[in-house]
C-alpha cells in the first residue's frame, strides 16, 4: 500500500517556497536537522535520529574462513533494510530500487574508502578472519535516509568492540568479554555522507531534504567526506546537469557539515564511554526519553517571522483599493448594472450542441428572469456611473456571450458579454448564443 | 488511520481518472470513488475540470465496511455549498484526527485567534487533512506550523506564541 500521493497543490507550494528560500520547518537552505545519537546496551548498537528520520545500526562479528582471493583480510558485510514501519510504501521482502541504490552507496562509502583496517581483522592468515557485519534498519522515513544511515553506520562501527583473540602457534584463543576487555575496531577515518537536493534544474539547492522535499526534487548529489577533507564517495542521481562550480560549492559545504557532525559523534562516543566506565545506566531505555502518546512536547520550529511585519503593513495599505474596485458598479444599460466580477468559469471545454435549442430556450428564460430581478433592484438603487468600459469577465470562454436586457425592450433581447478590449456601446444588437446549459438536475 | 463515515466532509487527492469516475485517496484503507456527475452543474457533456493530483473537498455518500466508499461534491439539494475542487495555491498538510475535531467545534479559539493574525482560507477535512492559503508563502508556513503545534500547546502557550507573532 503506497502512501498518499503528492498533490499538485503541495508540489507547487513547495517549489514556490523553495524559490523564496523558505523551507517547511523553518530551516535555512544549508541547515541540517537535529542529529541525535543514542547507544544501546550492547557495544555496536546505536540509533541515530536526523529530525524524524531514525536509523538503527547493529554491528556483529564472527570468525570465518577468509575469501580465497584475500587470505589476510577480514570481511565486511553491510546491509540496509527498510522496515515497514518506516513508511506506508515499504513492504518486507520487496527490493525496491531505492533500497538497492542506498545499499550500494553505503557499501562504497564504508568499504571502498578503507575506513576500517581489514588487515587487523585477520586472526590466522588463510584460515580465520573476523567477519564484521553491519545491519542498518530504517525505523522512520522522513527524508534523507542516506545521511542518517551513514552516520549510524560509522558510529556503530566506532562503538563496536570485538572479542580479544590471541594466537599461540596453532592455537587460537578467543576471550570472552569477562576474561579480557573487548577490543575496538581500528578505524582510520569517519566518512559521512551529506546529500544535496536540487530543484529547478540545479538553480536551487537544499541540504538534508525532508520527505516532502525529496518528492519534488529533480535530483540528488551525495558526497561522502571525512574530517580530513577527503572525498570518499560522490554520487549524483536523478539525471540533473551539474556545473563544475556547483559541485565545488557543495564539497565546501560538505566539509563544514562533516566537521560539525564528526564533532558531535566524538562527543557522543565519549559520553557513552564515560557512562559505561562510571557504571552508570546506559542503553536505550535510558537514552530514549519516554514519549507518551499525549505528549505535550514538540520541538519548537523556528519559523522566520521577519518578513511578516512588512507584509502586514502592505496589507493595510492595500486594503483600501481592492474595496473600491468591487464597490463600483458598472452600468451596462440604464437600469442594469453589475458590481464586481463574476466567478471565472472553471468548467472545461464546453461542447457545442446545435440540436438542443429547447434547452437553450429554457436557459434563456431563466436568464431573463434573473435579469429582471436585477433590474428592479438597480432601479431603486439608482447608481449612475459613466464608466462604461470596465472589464467584466464572467468567463473566458469566447463562445459564450452574455446579452444585456434593455428594460424597455422586449425580453427577446439578451445581454452580451463584454470583453476586456471591447468597447461597450449599449445600442448594439447582439446575438444570444448561450452555450452553457444548465440542465435540470 | 481514518475510517470513512457517511456524511463526513473530507479532503481527497485525485489519484486516477477511470472513465466516468475519479479515484480519490482519502487516507483510509481504500480509495474512494467520485463520479464526475456529482458536482454542481455537471452534466454528461459539461465535465468538471479535475486533474490527477488535484484536491477535492467532498462528503461521503456511502461509507461502510463492506463497500468501497463513495463521495459526492454536492449536498442533498444539489448545491455545492463549498465543496468541489480546491484551488491551486495553498498548502495541504496532515494533523491528527483529534485536532481536527477540536478545530471544527463551534467557536474554536484557535481559529479565532489565528484569524486576527492574518487573513487566510482554511479547509478542514475530517480525515486529518488541512488546506491553508494565505497571502504569502511565509504567512502560510506560519499558520501551518501553528496548527501543527496546537496539538501540543496549552492555551497559554498558544496565546503567547500568537502574541509574539502579532507584536512582531
CSV table of N, CA and C in Angstrom, one decimal, chain A residues 4-5 7-10 12-14 16-17 20 22-24 295-298 301 303-305 307-309 311 315 346-348 350-351 356 436-437 439 441, chain B residues 13 15 25 37 40-43 45-49 52-55 74 88-92 118 129 131 136-142 145 149 152 165 168:
chain,number,residue,atom,x,y,z
A,4,UNK,N,0.1,8.3,0.8
A,4,UNK,CA,-0.8,9.3,0.0
A,4,UNK,C,0.0,9.9,-1.1
A,5,UNK,N,-0.5,10.1,-2.3
A,5,UNK,CA,0.2,10.7,-3.4
A,5,UNK,C,0.4,12.2,-3.1
A,7,UNK,N,0.0,15.8,-3.9
A,7,UNK,CA,-1.0,16.5,-4.8
A,7,UNK,C,-0.3,17.7,-5.5
A,8,UNK,N,-0.9,18.1,-6.5
A,8,UNK,CA,-0.3,19.2,-7.3
A,8,UNK,C,-0.1,20.4,-6.5
A,9,UNK,N,-1.1,20.6,-5.6
A,9,UNK,CA,-1.1,21.8,-4.7
A,9,UNK,C,0.2,21.8,-3.9
A,10,UNK,N,0.5,20.7,-3.3
A,10,UNK,CA,1.7,20.6,-2.4
A,10,UNK,C,2.9,20.8,-3.2
A,12,UNK,N,3.4,22.4,-6.0
A,12,UNK,CA,3.5,23.8,-6.4
A,12,UNK,C,4.0,24.7,-5.3
A,13,UNK,N,3.4,24.4,-4.1
A,13,UNK,CA,3.7,25.2,-2.9
A,13,UNK,C,5.1,25.0,-2.5
A,14,UNK,N,5.6,23.8,-2.6
A,14,UNK,CA,7.0,23.5,-2.1
A,14,UNK,C,7.9,24.2,-3.1
A,16,UNK,N,7.4,26.8,-4.9
A,16,UNK,CA,7.4,28.2,-4.8
A,16,UNK,C,8.1,28.6,-3.5
A,17,UNK,N,7.9,27.8,-2.5
A,17,UNK,CA,8.6,28.2,-1.2
A,17,UNK,C,10.1,28.1,-1.4
A,20,UNK,N,11.6,31.0,-2.9
A,20,UNK,CA,11.7,32.1,-2.0
A,20,UNK,C,12.7,31.8,-0.8
A,22,UNK,N,12.4,29.4,1.3
A,22,UNK,CA,11.8,29.0,2.6
A,22,UNK,C,11.6,27.5,2.7
A,23,UNK,N,11.8,27.0,3.8
A,23,UNK,CA,11.6,25.5,4.0
A,23,UNK,C,10.4,25.3,4.9
A,24,UNK,N,9.8,24.2,4.9
A,24,UNK,CA,8.6,23.9,5.7
A,24,UNK,C,8.8,24.0,7.1
A,295,UNK,N,1.7,13.5,24.2
A,295,UNK,CA,2.8,14.2,24.6
A,295,UNK,C,2.6,15.7,24.4
A,296,UNK,N,3.1,16.5,25.3
A,296,UNK,CA,2.9,17.9,25.1
A,296,UNK,C,4.3,18.5,24.7
A,297,UNK,N,5.2,17.6,24.3
A,297,UNK,CA,6.5,18.2,24.0
A,297,UNK,C,6.6,18.1,22.5
A,298,UNK,N,7.1,19.1,21.9
A,298,UNK,CA,7.4,19.1,20.5
A,298,UNK,C,8.5,20.0,20.2
A,301,UNK,N,9.7,24.8,16.2
A,301,UNK,CA,10.3,25.1,14.9
A,301,UNK,C,10.5,26.6,14.8
A,303,UNK,N,10.3,29.5,13.0
A,303,UNK,CA,9.8,29.9,11.7
A,303,UNK,C,10.1,31.4,11.6
A,304,UNK,N,10.6,31.7,10.4
A,304,UNK,CA,11.1,33.1,10.2
A,304,UNK,C,9.9,34.0,10.1
A,305,UNK,N,9.9,34.9,11.1
A,305,UNK,CA,8.7,35.9,11.1
A,305,UNK,C,9.2,37.3,10.7
A,307,UNK,N,9.8,38.6,7.7
A,307,UNK,CA,9.2,39.3,6.6
A,307,UNK,C,7.7,39.7,6.9
A,308,UNK,N,7.2,39.0,7.9
A,308,UNK,CA,5.8,39.1,8.1
A,308,UNK,C,5.3,40.5,8.4
A,309,UNK,N,6.2,41.2,9.2
A,309,UNK,CA,5.8,42.6,9.6
A,309,UNK,C,5.5,43.5,8.4
A,311,UNK,N,4.8,42.6,5.5
A,311,UNK,CA,3.6,42.2,4.8
A,311,UNK,C,2.4,42.7,5.4
A,315,UNK,N,-0.5,44.9,3.7
A,315,UNK,CA,-1.9,44.5,3.6
A,315,UNK,C,-2.8,45.7,4.0
A,346,UNK,N,-14.9,27.6,-14.3
A,346,UNK,CA,-13.9,26.6,-14.1
A,346,UNK,C,-14.2,25.3,-14.8
A,347,UNK,N,-15.2,25.3,-15.6
A,347,UNK,CA,-15.5,24.1,-16.3
A,347,UNK,C,-14.6,24.0,-17.5
A,348,UNK,N,-14.4,22.8,-17.9
A,348,UNK,CA,-13.5,22.6,-19.1
A,348,UNK,C,-14.1,23.0,-20.4
A,350,UNK,N,-16.4,23.5,-23.3
A,350,UNK,CA,-17.8,23.2,-23.4
A,350,UNK,C,-18.1,22.7,-24.8
A,351,UNK,N,-18.9,21.7,-24.8
A,351,UNK,CA,-19.2,21.1,-26.1
A,351,UNK,C,-20.3,21.8,-26.8
A,356,UNK,N,-29.8,21.2,-29.4
A,356,UNK,CA,-30.5,21.3,-28.2
A,356,UNK,C,-31.0,22.7,-27.9
A,436,UNK,N,-23.7,27.6,-22.4
A,436,UNK,CA,-23.6,26.8,-21.1
A,436,UNK,C,-25.0,26.4,-20.8
A,437,UNK,N,-25.2,25.1,-20.7
A,437,UNK,CA,-26.5,24.6,-20.4
A,437,UNK,C,-26.7,24.3,-19.0
A,439,UNK,N,-28.7,22.2,-17.2
A,439,UNK,CA,-29.7,21.2,-17.2
A,439,UNK,C,-30.3,21.0,-15.9
A,441,UNK,N,-31.3,19.3,-12.7
A,441,UNK,CA,-30.5,18.2,-12.1
A,441,UNK,C,-31.4,17.1,-11.5
B,13,UNK,N,-7.3,13.4,-2.5
B,13,UNK,CA,-6.4,13.7,-3.6
B,13,UNK,C,-6.8,12.8,-4.7
B,15,UNK,N,-6.3,10.4,-7.6
B,15,UNK,CA,-5.2,9.5,-8.0
B,15,UNK,C,-5.4,9.0,-9.4
B,25,UNK,N,-7.8,9.5,-3.0
B,25,UNK,CA,-7.2,8.9,-1.8
B,25,UNK,C,-7.6,9.8,-0.6
B,37,UNK,N,-20.3,13.3,-12.3
B,37,UNK,CA,-21.6,14.0,-12.3
B,37,UNK,C,-22.0,14.6,-10.9
B,40,UNK,N,-21.7,20.4,-8.7
B,40,UNK,CA,-22.8,21.2,-9.0
B,40,UNK,C,-22.7,21.7,-10.5
B,41,UNK,N,-23.8,21.5,-11.1
B,41,UNK,CA,-23.9,22.0,-12.5
B,41,UNK,C,-23.2,21.1,-13.5
B,42,UNK,N,-23.0,19.8,-13.1
B,42,UNK,CA,-22.3,18.9,-14.1
B,42,UNK,C,-23.3,18.1,-14.9
B,43,UNK,N,-23.0,18.0,-16.1
B,43,UNK,CA,-23.9,17.1,-17.0
B,43,UNK,C,-23.0,16.2,-17.7
B,45,UNK,N,-22.2,16.3,-20.7
B,45,UNK,CA,-21.3,17.0,-21.6
B,45,UNK,C,-20.5,18.0,-20.9
B,46,UNK,N,-20.9,18.4,-19.8
B,46,UNK,CA,-20.3,19.5,-19.0
B,46,UNK,C,-19.5,18.9,-17.9
B,47,UNK,N,-18.3,18.5,-18.3
B,47,UNK,CA,-17.5,17.8,-17.2
B,47,UNK,C,-16.7,18.7,-16.4
B,48,UNK,N,-16.5,18.4,-15.1
B,48,UNK,CA,-15.7,19.3,-14.2
B,48,UNK,C,-14.3,19.2,-14.6
B,49,UNK,N,-13.6,20.2,-14.3
B,49,UNK,CA,-12.2,20.3,-14.7
B,49,UNK,C,-11.3,19.7,-13.6
B,52,UNK,N,-5.5,14.7,-12.3
B,52,UNK,CA,-4.9,13.8,-11.3
B,52,UNK,C,-4.0,14.7,-10.4
B,53,UNK,N,-4.1,14.5,-9.1
B,53,UNK,CA,-3.3,15.3,-8.2
B,53,UNK,C,-4.0,16.5,-7.7
B,54,UNK,N,-5.2,16.7,-8.1
B,54,UNK,CA,-6.0,17.9,-7.6
B,54,UNK,C,-6.5,17.5,-6.2
B,55,UNK,N,-6.9,18.6,-5.4
B,55,UNK,CA,-7.5,18.3,-4.1
B,55,UNK,C,-9.0,18.6,-4.3
B,74,UNK,N,-21.8,17.5,-3.9
B,74,UNK,CA,-23.0,18.3,-3.8
B,74,UNK,C,-23.7,17.8,-2.6
B,88,UNK,N,-5.8,26.2,-6.6
B,88,UNK,CA,-4.4,25.7,-7.0
B,88,UNK,C,-3.4,26.1,-5.9
B,89,UNK,N,-3.5,27.2,-5.3
B,89,UNK,CA,-2.4,27.6,-4.4
B,89,UNK,C,-2.7,27.0,-3.0
B,90,UNK,N,-1.9,27.5,-2.1
B,90,UNK,CA,-2.1,27.0,-0.7
B,90,UNK,C,-1.3,25.7,-0.5
B,91,UNK,N,-1.5,25.2,0.7
B,91,UNK,CA,-0.7,24.1,1.1
B,91,UNK,C,-1.6,23.1,1.9
B,92,UNK,N,-1.3,21.8,1.7
B,92,UNK,CA,-2.0,20.7,2.3
B,92,UNK,C,-1.1,20.0,3.3
B,118,UNK,N,-3.6,37.1,10.4
B,118,UNK,CA,-3.7,37.5,9.0
B,118,UNK,C,-4.9,36.8,8.4
B,129,UNK,N,-6.7,16.1,7.1
B,129,UNK,CA,-6.0,16.9,6.2
B,129,UNK,C,-6.5,18.3,6.3
B,131,UNK,N,-6.1,22.2,4.5
B,131,UNK,CA,-5.6,23.0,3.4
B,131,UNK,C,-5.6,24.5,3.8
B,136,UNK,N,0.9,35.3,1.5
B,136,UNK,CA,2.3,34.9,1.1
B,136,UNK,C,2.7,33.6,1.6
B,137,UNK,N,3.7,33.1,1.1
B,137,UNK,CA,4.2,31.7,1.5
B,137,UNK,C,4.6,31.8,2.9
B,138,UNK,N,5.2,32.9,3.3
B,138,UNK,CA,5.7,32.9,4.7
B,138,UNK,C,4.5,32.8,5.7
B,139,UNK,N,3.4,33.6,5.4
B,139,UNK,CA,2.3,33.5,6.3
B,139,UNK,C,1.7,32.1,6.3
B,140,UNK,N,1.6,31.5,5.1
B,140,UNK,CA,1.0,30.2,5.1
B,140,UNK,C,1.9,29.2,5.9
B,141,UNK,N,3.2,29.3,5.8
B,141,UNK,CA,4.0,28.5,6.6
B,141,UNK,C,3.8,28.7,8.1
B,142,UNK,N,3.7,29.9,8.5
B,142,UNK,CA,3.5,30.2,9.9
B,142,UNK,C,2.2,29.6,10.4
B,145,UNK,N,2.6,25.9,10.7
B,145,UNK,CA,3.3,25.5,11.9
B,145,UNK,C,2.5,25.6,13.2
B,149,UNK,N,1.4,22.7,15.8
B,149,UNK,CA,1.9,22.8,17.1
B,149,UNK,C,0.7,22.9,18.1
B,152,UNK,N,0.0,20.3,20.7
B,152,UNK,CA,0.9,20.1,21.9
B,152,UNK,C,0.9,21.2,22.8
B,165,UNK,N,3.9,36.8,17.6
B,165,UNK,CA,3.8,36.9,16.2
B,165,UNK,C,3.1,38.2,15.8
B,168,UNK,N,5.2,41.2,16.5
B,168,UNK,CA,6.4,41.2,15.7
B,168,UNK,C,6.4,42.3,14.7
